[in-house]
Tab-separated table of C-alpha atoms in Angstrom:
chain	number	residue	atom	x	y	z
N	1	UNK	CA	31.371	39.892	9.957
N	2	UNK	CA	31.968	41.910	6.583
N	3	UNK	CA	31.672	40.271	3.344
N	4	UNK	CA	35.497	40.665	3.037
N	5	UNK	CA	36.157	39.088	6.282
N	6	UNK	CA	33.781	36.190	5.543
N	7	UNK	CA	35.616	35.574	2.159
N	8	UNK	CA	39.089	35.482	3.837
N	9	UNK	CA	37.574	33.274	6.547
N	10	UNK	CA	36.506	31.059	3.813
N	11	UNK	CA	39.798	31.020	1.815
N	12	UNK	CA	41.776	30.347	5.360
N	13	UNK	CA	39.632	27.399	6.075
N	14	UNK	CA	40.068	26.055	2.383
N	15	UNK	CA	43.697	26.499	3.042
N	16	UNK	CA	43.776	24.974	6.234
N	17	UNK	CA	42.029	21.590	5.188
N	18	UNK	CA	44.286	21.507	2.123
N	19	UNK	CA	47.454	21.668	4.298
N	20	UNK	CA	45.728	18.937	6.680
N	21	UNK	CA	45.752	16.634	3.758
N	22	UNK	CA	49.229	17.596	2.487
N	23	UNK	CA	50.951	17.945	6.009
N	24	UNK	CA	48.825	15.668	8.449
N	25	UNK	CA	48.132	12.647	6.428
N	26	UNK	CA	47.971	9.999	7.928
N	27	UNK	CA	46.661	11.517	11.059
N	28	UNK	CA	47.802	10.428	14.499
N	29	UNK	CA	45.726	7.648	15.510
N	30	UNK	CA	43.832	7.064	12.079
N	31	UNK	CA	43.803	3.531	10.679
N	32	UNK	CA	44.337	2.849	6.960
N	33	UNK	CA	42.470	-0.277	5.757
N	34	UNK	CA	43.643	-2.026	2.693
N	35	UNK	CA	40.739	-3.980	1.076
N	36	UNK	CA	42.058	-7.278	-0.312
N	37	UNK	CA	39.363	-8.886	-2.598
N	38	UNK	CA	40.383	-12.499	-1.763
N	39	UNK	CA	40.897	-14.806	1.180
N	40	UNK	CA	43.513	-14.545	3.918
N	41	UNK	CA	46.620	-16.566	3.072
N	42	UNK	CA	46.745	-16.615	-0.591
N	43	UNK	CA	49.337	-14.721	-2.942
N	44	UNK	CA	47.296	-11.466	-2.984
N	45	UNK	CA	46.786	-11.273	0.533
N	46	UNK	CA	50.482	-11.880	1.325
N	47	UNK	CA	51.340	-9.196	-1.265
N	48	UNK	CA	49.178	-6.782	0.534
N	49	UNK	CA	50.536	-7.942	4.021
N	50	UNK	CA	54.287	-7.463	2.952
N	51	UNK	CA	53.463	-4.000	1.434
N	52	UNK	CA	51.485	-2.771	4.541
N	53	UNK	CA	54.453	-3.725	6.700
N	54	UNK	CA	56.888	-1.759	4.561
N	55	UNK	CA	54.470	1.236	3.856
N	56	UNK	CA	53.861	2.063	7.545
N	57	UNK	CA	57.354	2.912	8.030
N	58	UNK	CA	56.820	5.904	5.503
N	59	UNK	CA	53.413	6.913	6.648
N	60	UNK	CA	54.165	7.987	10.306
N	61	UNK	CA	54.249	4.403	11.245
N	62	UNK	CA	50.554	4.575	10.737
N	63	UNK	CA	48.193	1.447	11.834
N	64	UNK	CA	47.510	-0.486	8.503
N	65	UNK	CA	44.929	-3.441	8.559
N	66	UNK	CA	44.071	-5.796	5.618
N	67	UNK	CA	40.334	-6.307	5.164
N	68	UNK	CA	39.731	-9.700	3.090
N	69	UNK	CA	36.298	-9.019	1.247
N	70	UNK	CA	36.695	-11.971	-0.894
N	71	UNK	CA	33.886	-13.227	-3.256
N	72	UNK	CA	32.406	-13.265	-6.877
N	73	UNK	CA	35.550	-12.989	-8.354
N	74	UNK	CA	36.741	-10.171	-6.357
N	75	UNK	CA	34.042	-7.907	-7.501
N	76	UNK	CA	32.390	-8.139	-3.837
N	77	UNK	CA	35.585	-6.213	-2.399
N	78	UNK	CA	36.603	-4.169	-5.181
N	79	UNK	CA	32.705	-2.661	-5.157
N	80	UNK	CA	33.117	-2.135	-1.198
N	81	UNK	CA	36.394	-0.110	-1.937
N	82	UNK	CA	34.806	1.904	-4.786
N	83	UNK	CA	31.882	3.023	-2.122
N	84	UNK	CA	34.037	3.851	0.621
N	85	UNK	CA	34.908	7.115	1.645
N	86	UNK	CA	37.568	8.741	-0.474
N	87	UNK	CA	39.862	10.250	2.371
N	88	UNK	CA	42.918	8.118	1.981
N	89	UNK	CA	41.914	5.696	4.580
N	90	UNK	CA	40.776	2.815	2.768
N	91	UNK	CA	42.925	1.738	-0.215
N	92	UNK	CA	42.170	-1.456	-2.465
N	93	UNK	CA	44.881	-3.864	-3.390
N	94	UNK	CA	44.124	-6.420	-6.045
N	95	UNK	CA	45.615	-8.344	-9.131
N	96	UNK	CA	45.120	-8.673	-12.637
N	97	UNK	CA	41.541	-9.149	-12.147
N	98	UNK	CA	41.019	-5.670	-12.385
N	99	UNK	CA	41.597	-5.840	-16.185
N	100	UNK	CA	39.508	-8.879	-16.603
N	101	UNK	CA	36.372	-8.370	-14.751
N	102	UNK	CA	35.070	-5.575	-17.025
N	103	UNK	CA	34.772	-8.591	-19.886
N	104	UNK	CA	34.439	-11.227	-17.665
N	105	UNK	CA	30.972	-9.329	-16.100
N	106	UNK	CA	28.717	-7.941	-18.224
N	107	UNK	CA	26.916	-5.811	-15.043
N	108	UNK	CA	29.276	-4.542	-12.571
N	109	UNK	CA	28.137	-1.713	-9.779
N	110	UNK	CA	31.555	0.123	-10.528
N	111	UNK	CA	33.547	1.389	-13.569
N	112	UNK	CA	37.270	0.101	-13.209
N	113	UNK	CA	38.535	3.187	-15.141
N	114	UNK	CA	36.519	5.719	-13.770
N	115	UNK	CA	35.736	5.104	-10.163
N	116	UNK	CA	39.144	4.807	-8.676
N	117	UNK	CA	42.405	6.636	-8.313
N	118	UNK	CA	45.263	4.814	-9.365
N	119	UNK	CA	48.059	4.528	-7.011
N	120	UNK	CA	50.898	2.404	-8.948
N	121	UNK	CA	51.506	-1.217	-9.693
N	122	UNK	CA	53.543	-3.135	-7.288
N	123	UNK	CA	55.028	-6.526	-8.626
N	124	UNK	CA	54.420	-8.961	-11.420
N	125	UNK	CA	54.375	-12.827	-10.619
N	126	UNK	CA	55.375	-15.157	-13.153
N	127	UNK	CA	53.351	-18.304	-13.900
N	128	UNK	CA	54.264	-21.951	-14.783
N	129	UNK	CA	52.591	-24.666	-17.158
N	130	UNK	CA	52.582	-27.922	-14.893
N	131	UNK	CA	51.206	-31.352	-15.405
N	132	UNK	CA	50.244	-34.395	-13.304
N	133	UNK	CA	53.030	-36.999	-12.374
N	134	UNK	CA	51.519	-39.560	-14.638
N	135	UNK	CA	51.128	-37.306	-17.884
N	136	UNK	CA	52.917	-39.159	-20.686
N	137	UNK	CA	54.509	-36.205	-21.656
N	138	UNK	CA	58.284	-35.106	-20.553
N	139	UNK	CA	58.494	-31.972	-22.297
N	140	UNK	CA	56.458	-29.063	-23.992
N	141	UNK	CA	56.734	-30.693	-27.362
N	142	UNK	CA	55.222	-33.846	-26.031
N	143	UNK	CA	52.301	-31.956	-24.205
N	144	UNK	CA	51.567	-30.277	-27.362
N	145	UNK	CA	51.435	-33.630	-29.272
N	146	UNK	CA	49.461	-35.612	-26.537
N	147	UNK	CA	46.844	-32.642	-26.158
N	148	UNK	CA	46.459	-32.363	-30.273
N	149	UNK	CA	45.626	-36.056	-30.167
N	150	UNK	CA	43.355	-35.890	-27.247
N	151	UNK	CA	40.891	-32.927	-28.227
N	152	UNK	CA	38.198	-32.151	-25.886
N	153	UNK	CA	39.580	-34.688	-23.320
N	154	UNK	CA	42.299	-32.730	-21.465
N	155	UNK	CA	41.371	-31.467	-18.201
N	156	UNK	CA	42.882	-28.011	-17.675
N	157	UNK	CA	42.553	-27.401	-14.105
N	158	UNK	CA	41.693	-23.882	-12.682
N	159	UNK	CA	41.130	-21.761	-9.551
N	160	UNK	CA	37.913	-20.372	-10.632
N	161	UNK	CA	36.302	-18.142	-13.189
N	162	UNK	CA	38.596	-15.035	-13.426
N	163	UNK	CA	41.715	-16.781	-11.275
N	164	UNK	CA	45.012	-16.209	-12.444
N	165	UNK	CA	44.976	-19.695	-13.453
N	166	UNK	CA	41.701	-19.500	-15.387
N	167	UNK	CA	43.151	-16.486	-17.460
N	168	UNK	CA	46.343	-18.035	-18.068
N	169	UNK	CA	44.464	-21.204	-19.351
N	170	UNK	CA	42.201	-19.375	-22.062
N	171	UNK	CA	45.669	-17.623	-23.139
N	172	UNK	CA	47.152	-21.352	-23.656
N	173	UNK	CA	44.192	-22.903	-25.407
N	174	UNK	CA	43.987	-19.632	-27.589
N	175	UNK	CA	47.525	-19.912	-28.495
N	176	UNK	CA	47.487	-23.979	-29.095
N	177	UNK	CA	44.110	-23.828	-30.861
N	178	UNK	CA	43.323	-27.002	-29.136
N	179	UNK	CA	40.290	-27.889	-27.363
N	180	UNK	CA	40.604	-28.826	-23.555
N	181	UNK	CA	37.973	-29.014	-20.894
N	182	UNK	CA	38.301	-26.487	-18.034
N	183	UNK	CA	38.004	-28.074	-14.430
N	184	UNK	CA	37.187	-25.133	-12.004
N	185	UNK	CA	38.151	-25.228	-8.332
N	186	UNK	CA	37.254	-23.089	-5.515
N	187	UNK	CA	41.102	-21.907	-5.238
N	188	UNK	CA	44.455	-22.711	-6.251
N	189	UNK	CA	45.172	-25.457	-3.130
N	190	UNK	CA	42.462	-27.719	-4.200
N	191	UNK	CA	43.335	-27.619	-7.704
N	192	UNK	CA	46.967	-28.439	-7.476
N	193	UNK	CA	46.081	-31.058	-4.816
N	194	UNK	CA	44.257	-32.842	-7.679
N	195	UNK	CA	46.748	-32.405	-10.060
N	196	UNK	CA	49.368	-34.038	-7.848
N	197	UNK	CA	46.693	-36.836	-7.325
N	198	UNK	CA	46.376	-37.341	-11.108
N	199	UNK	CA	42.663	-36.082	-10.883
N	200	UNK	CA	43.219	-33.636	-13.777
N	201	UNK	CA	46.057	-33.353	-16.385
N	202	UNK	CA	47.156	-29.805	-16.460
N	203	UNK	CA	47.436	-26.486	-14.899
N	204	UNK	CA	48.822	-23.190	-15.406
N	205	UNK	CA	49.291	-21.087	-11.807
N	206	UNK	CA	51.611	-18.473	-10.270
N	207	UNK	CA	54.925	-19.419	-9.017
N	208	UNK	CA	53.499	-18.661	-5.670
N	209	UNK	CA	51.433	-21.629	-5.674
N	210	UNK	CA	53.816	-24.163	-8.095
N	211	UNK	CA	57.590	-23.614	-7.105
N	212	UNK	CA	57.485	-25.847	-4.069
N	213	UNK	CA	55.434	-28.694	-5.601
N	214	UNK	CA	58.157	-28.296	-8.638
N	215	UNK	CA	60.909	-28.471	-6.643
N	216	UNK	CA	59.520	-31.466	-4.677
N	217	UNK	CA	59.100	-33.107	-8.173
N	218	UNK	CA	55.408	-33.420	-6.970
N	219	UNK	CA	54.276	-32.283	-10.451
N	220	UNK	CA	56.134	-32.093	-13.997
N	221	UNK	CA	57.106	-28.664	-14.899
N	222	UNK	CA	57.210	-27.745	-18.877
N	223	UNK	CA	57.634	-24.036	-19.166
N	224	UNK	CA	57.298	-20.416	-17.587
N	225	UNK	CA	54.979	-17.635	-19.027
N	226	UNK	CA	57.518	-14.793	-18.873
N	227	UNK	CA	59.473	-13.666	-21.865
N	228	UNK	CA	62.777	-14.598	-20.216
N	229	UNK	CA	63.816	-17.408	-18.418
N	230	UNK	CA	63.436	-17.193	-14.365
N	231	UNK	CA	66.410	-17.301	-12.079
N	232	UNK	CA	64.773	-19.256	-8.954
N	233	UNK	CA	66.446	-22.392	-8.451
N	234	UNK	CA	63.550	-24.909	-9.028
N	235	UNK	CA	62.800	-22.866	-12.197
N	236	UNK	CA	65.635	-21.736	-14.031
N	237	UNK	CA	65.949	-24.672	-16.311
N	238	UNK	CA	62.557	-24.129	-17.783
N	239	UNK	CA	61.851	-22.742	-21.107
N	240	UNK	CA	59.618	-19.721	-21.926
N	241	UNK	CA	56.482	-20.655	-23.965
N	242	UNK	CA	57.584	-17.934	-26.276
N	243	UNK	CA	60.818	-19.712	-27.062
N	244	UNK	CA	58.731	-22.969	-27.615
N	245	UNK	CA	56.670	-21.202	-30.377
N	246	UNK	CA	53.627	-19.604	-28.924
N	247	UNK	CA	54.239	-16.128	-30.168
N	248	UNK	CA	53.692	-13.376	-27.827
N	249	UNK	CA	52.713	-15.398	-24.940
N	250	UNK	CA	53.447	-13.221	-21.887
N	251	UNK	CA	51.233	-13.896	-18.649
N	252	UNK	CA	52.486	-12.362	-15.383
N	253	UNK	CA	50.099	-11.716	-12.586
N	254	UNK	CA	50.466	-8.294	-11.301
N	255	UNK	CA	49.045	-6.356	-8.354
N	256	UNK	CA	48.253	-2.645	-8.134
N	257	UNK	CA	47.052	-0.377	-5.595
N	258	UNK	CA	43.723	1.719	-5.960
N	259	UNK	CA	41.736	4.569	-3.899
N	260	UNK	CA	38.232	5.454	-4.218
N	261	UNK	CA	37.632	8.376	-6.970
N	262	UNK	CA	38.051	11.625	-5.483
N	263	UNK	CA	40.598	11.094	-3.043
N	264	UNK	CA	42.679	14.085	-2.805
N	265	UNK	CA	45.407	14.626	-5.119
N	266	UNK	CA	48.120	15.196	-2.257
N	267	UNK	CA	47.109	12.388	-0.251
N	268	UNK	CA	47.510	10.252	-3.103
N	269	UNK	CA	50.842	11.823	-3.839
N	270	UNK	CA	51.769	10.660	-0.247
N	271	UNK	CA	50.353	6.969	-0.857
N	272	UNK	CA	52.224	6.639	-3.952
N	273	UNK	CA	55.360	7.950	-2.546
N	274	UNK	CA	55.317	5.555	0.102
N	275	UNK	CA	54.617	2.603	-1.871
N	276	UNK	CA	57.479	3.803	-4.257
N	277	UNK	CA	59.710	3.903	-1.338
N	278	UNK	CA	58.625	0.269	-0.175
N	279	UNK	CA	59.246	-0.776	-3.443
N	280	UNK	CA	63.029	-0.014	-2.705
N	281	UNK	CA	62.712	-1.621	0.827
N	282	UNK	CA	65.361	-4.421	0.901
N	283	UNK	CA	63.199	-6.451	2.996
N	284	UNK	CA	60.147	-6.084	0.964
N	285	UNK	CA	62.209	-6.805	-2.044
N	286	UNK	CA	63.490	-10.017	-0.214
N	287	UNK	CA	59.995	-11.094	0.578
N	288	UNK	CA	58.683	-10.691	-3.048
N	289	UNK	CA	61.773	-12.560	-4.589
N	290	UNK	CA	60.698	-15.663	-1.904
N	291	UNK	CA	57.500	-15.440	-3.569
N	292	UNK	CA	58.768	-15.611	-7.129
N	293	UNK	CA	57.692	-12.029	-7.590
N	294	UNK	CA	59.428	-9.280	-9.563
N	295	UNK	CA	59.172	-5.516	-8.296
N	296	UNK	CA	57.229	-3.577	-11.176
N	297	UNK	CA	59.151	-1.233	-13.490
N	298	UNK	CA	59.523	2.401	-12.751
N	299	UNK	CA	57.251	3.569	-15.624
N	300	UNK	CA	54.406	1.509	-14.006
N	301	UNK	CA	54.543	2.834	-10.570
N	302	UNK	CA	53.017	6.323	-11.304
N	303	UNK	CA	49.352	6.696	-11.370
N	304	UNK	CA	49.423	7.803	-14.812
N	305	UNK	CA	51.604	4.696	-15.957
N	306	UNK	CA	49.628	2.435	-13.677
N	307	UNK	CA	46.038	3.404	-15.481
N	308	UNK	CA	47.599	3.199	-18.858
N	309	UNK	CA	48.946	-0.024	-18.194
N	310	UNK	CA	45.393	-1.385	-16.931
N	311	UNK	CA	44.001	-0.021	-20.071
N	312	UNK	CA	46.149	-1.882	-22.070
N	313	UNK	CA	45.502	-5.211	-20.209
N	314	UNK	CA	41.676	-4.499	-20.512
N	315	UNK	CA	42.143	-4.523	-24.020
N	316	UNK	CA	44.420	-7.631	-24.516
N	317	UNK	CA	42.245	-9.856	-22.059
N	318	UNK	CA	39.120	-8.444	-23.345
N	319	UNK	CA	39.961	-10.291	-26.738
N	320	UNK	CA	40.904	-13.415	-25.203
N	321	UNK	CA	37.814	-13.787	-22.709
N	322	UNK	CA	35.394	-12.643	-25.834
N	323	UNK	CA	37.256	-15.491	-28.169
N	324	UNK	CA	36.530	-17.977	-25.437
N	325	UNK	CA	32.998	-17.183	-24.704
N	326	UNK	CA	33.680	-17.746	-21.014
N	327	UNK	CA	31.812	-15.073	-18.917
N	328	UNK	CA	30.972	-15.155	-14.849
N	329	UNK	CA	27.505	-14.194	-15.181
């Protein structure tokens, strides 16, 4: 084969390879795996399964499976995703932890900003400040007064280091400048169970975990962590912590979609397009509203907007975690 024909053959092969990504992803019979670095049945797992159900309709009805690779504050599953083949058939769906693990863990086998392609923010989940049924405080002003008088004796529960409730608790203590005793659990369920059983005093956790207990009056509810009040029936009368004097207190647990670094740009565009189409799917929206979640704003659903947001969150939470001196290793 002459040199000119060899060059032409190589160019044709490259064009075909590019076209196979652009026009043939996902290929028929190929399964897409979404790694979720948390246990099955939890809030992040629920978001992933709802998203997968909607996204498959925009990805040639591809089979999408969830791989719950939990452990070590989400770093096991996140690391697994970073090491996966960058062909678009392995994705990662995780929450706000993507912006906190760089500070919580001094040594990570991956770099959050450099080892992933960013696929877009999916939603925001508000949080609530709740207390045990017998807590002698019926509103936030009384909570603040009671906690101030019991410095160091207030038991503030959380679902484990790096969890949503742990982060919210750190922000809460920092804002109040009141010393509390953190009580970590292996998950939100046992933390809430002990709160209802009057074994701990306070908990700041996602609406996905607390709304039903608030509605059933099994706990006392004091405030929400968003900038505006919520419309969910059980939560609509709760004030925001900002309105109660905690300046700039805005904590929501957001979820984002990622792929291993080097996943082809055209494949990432297909994935992002499918995700954005899912965020407008009435059924997906309905399921998210049932969880108390809000669909992400358009500016954060783009890869560039997603990464910019994570960078700002790393800076925000880095200050809080360093000030608390709390690390996972």
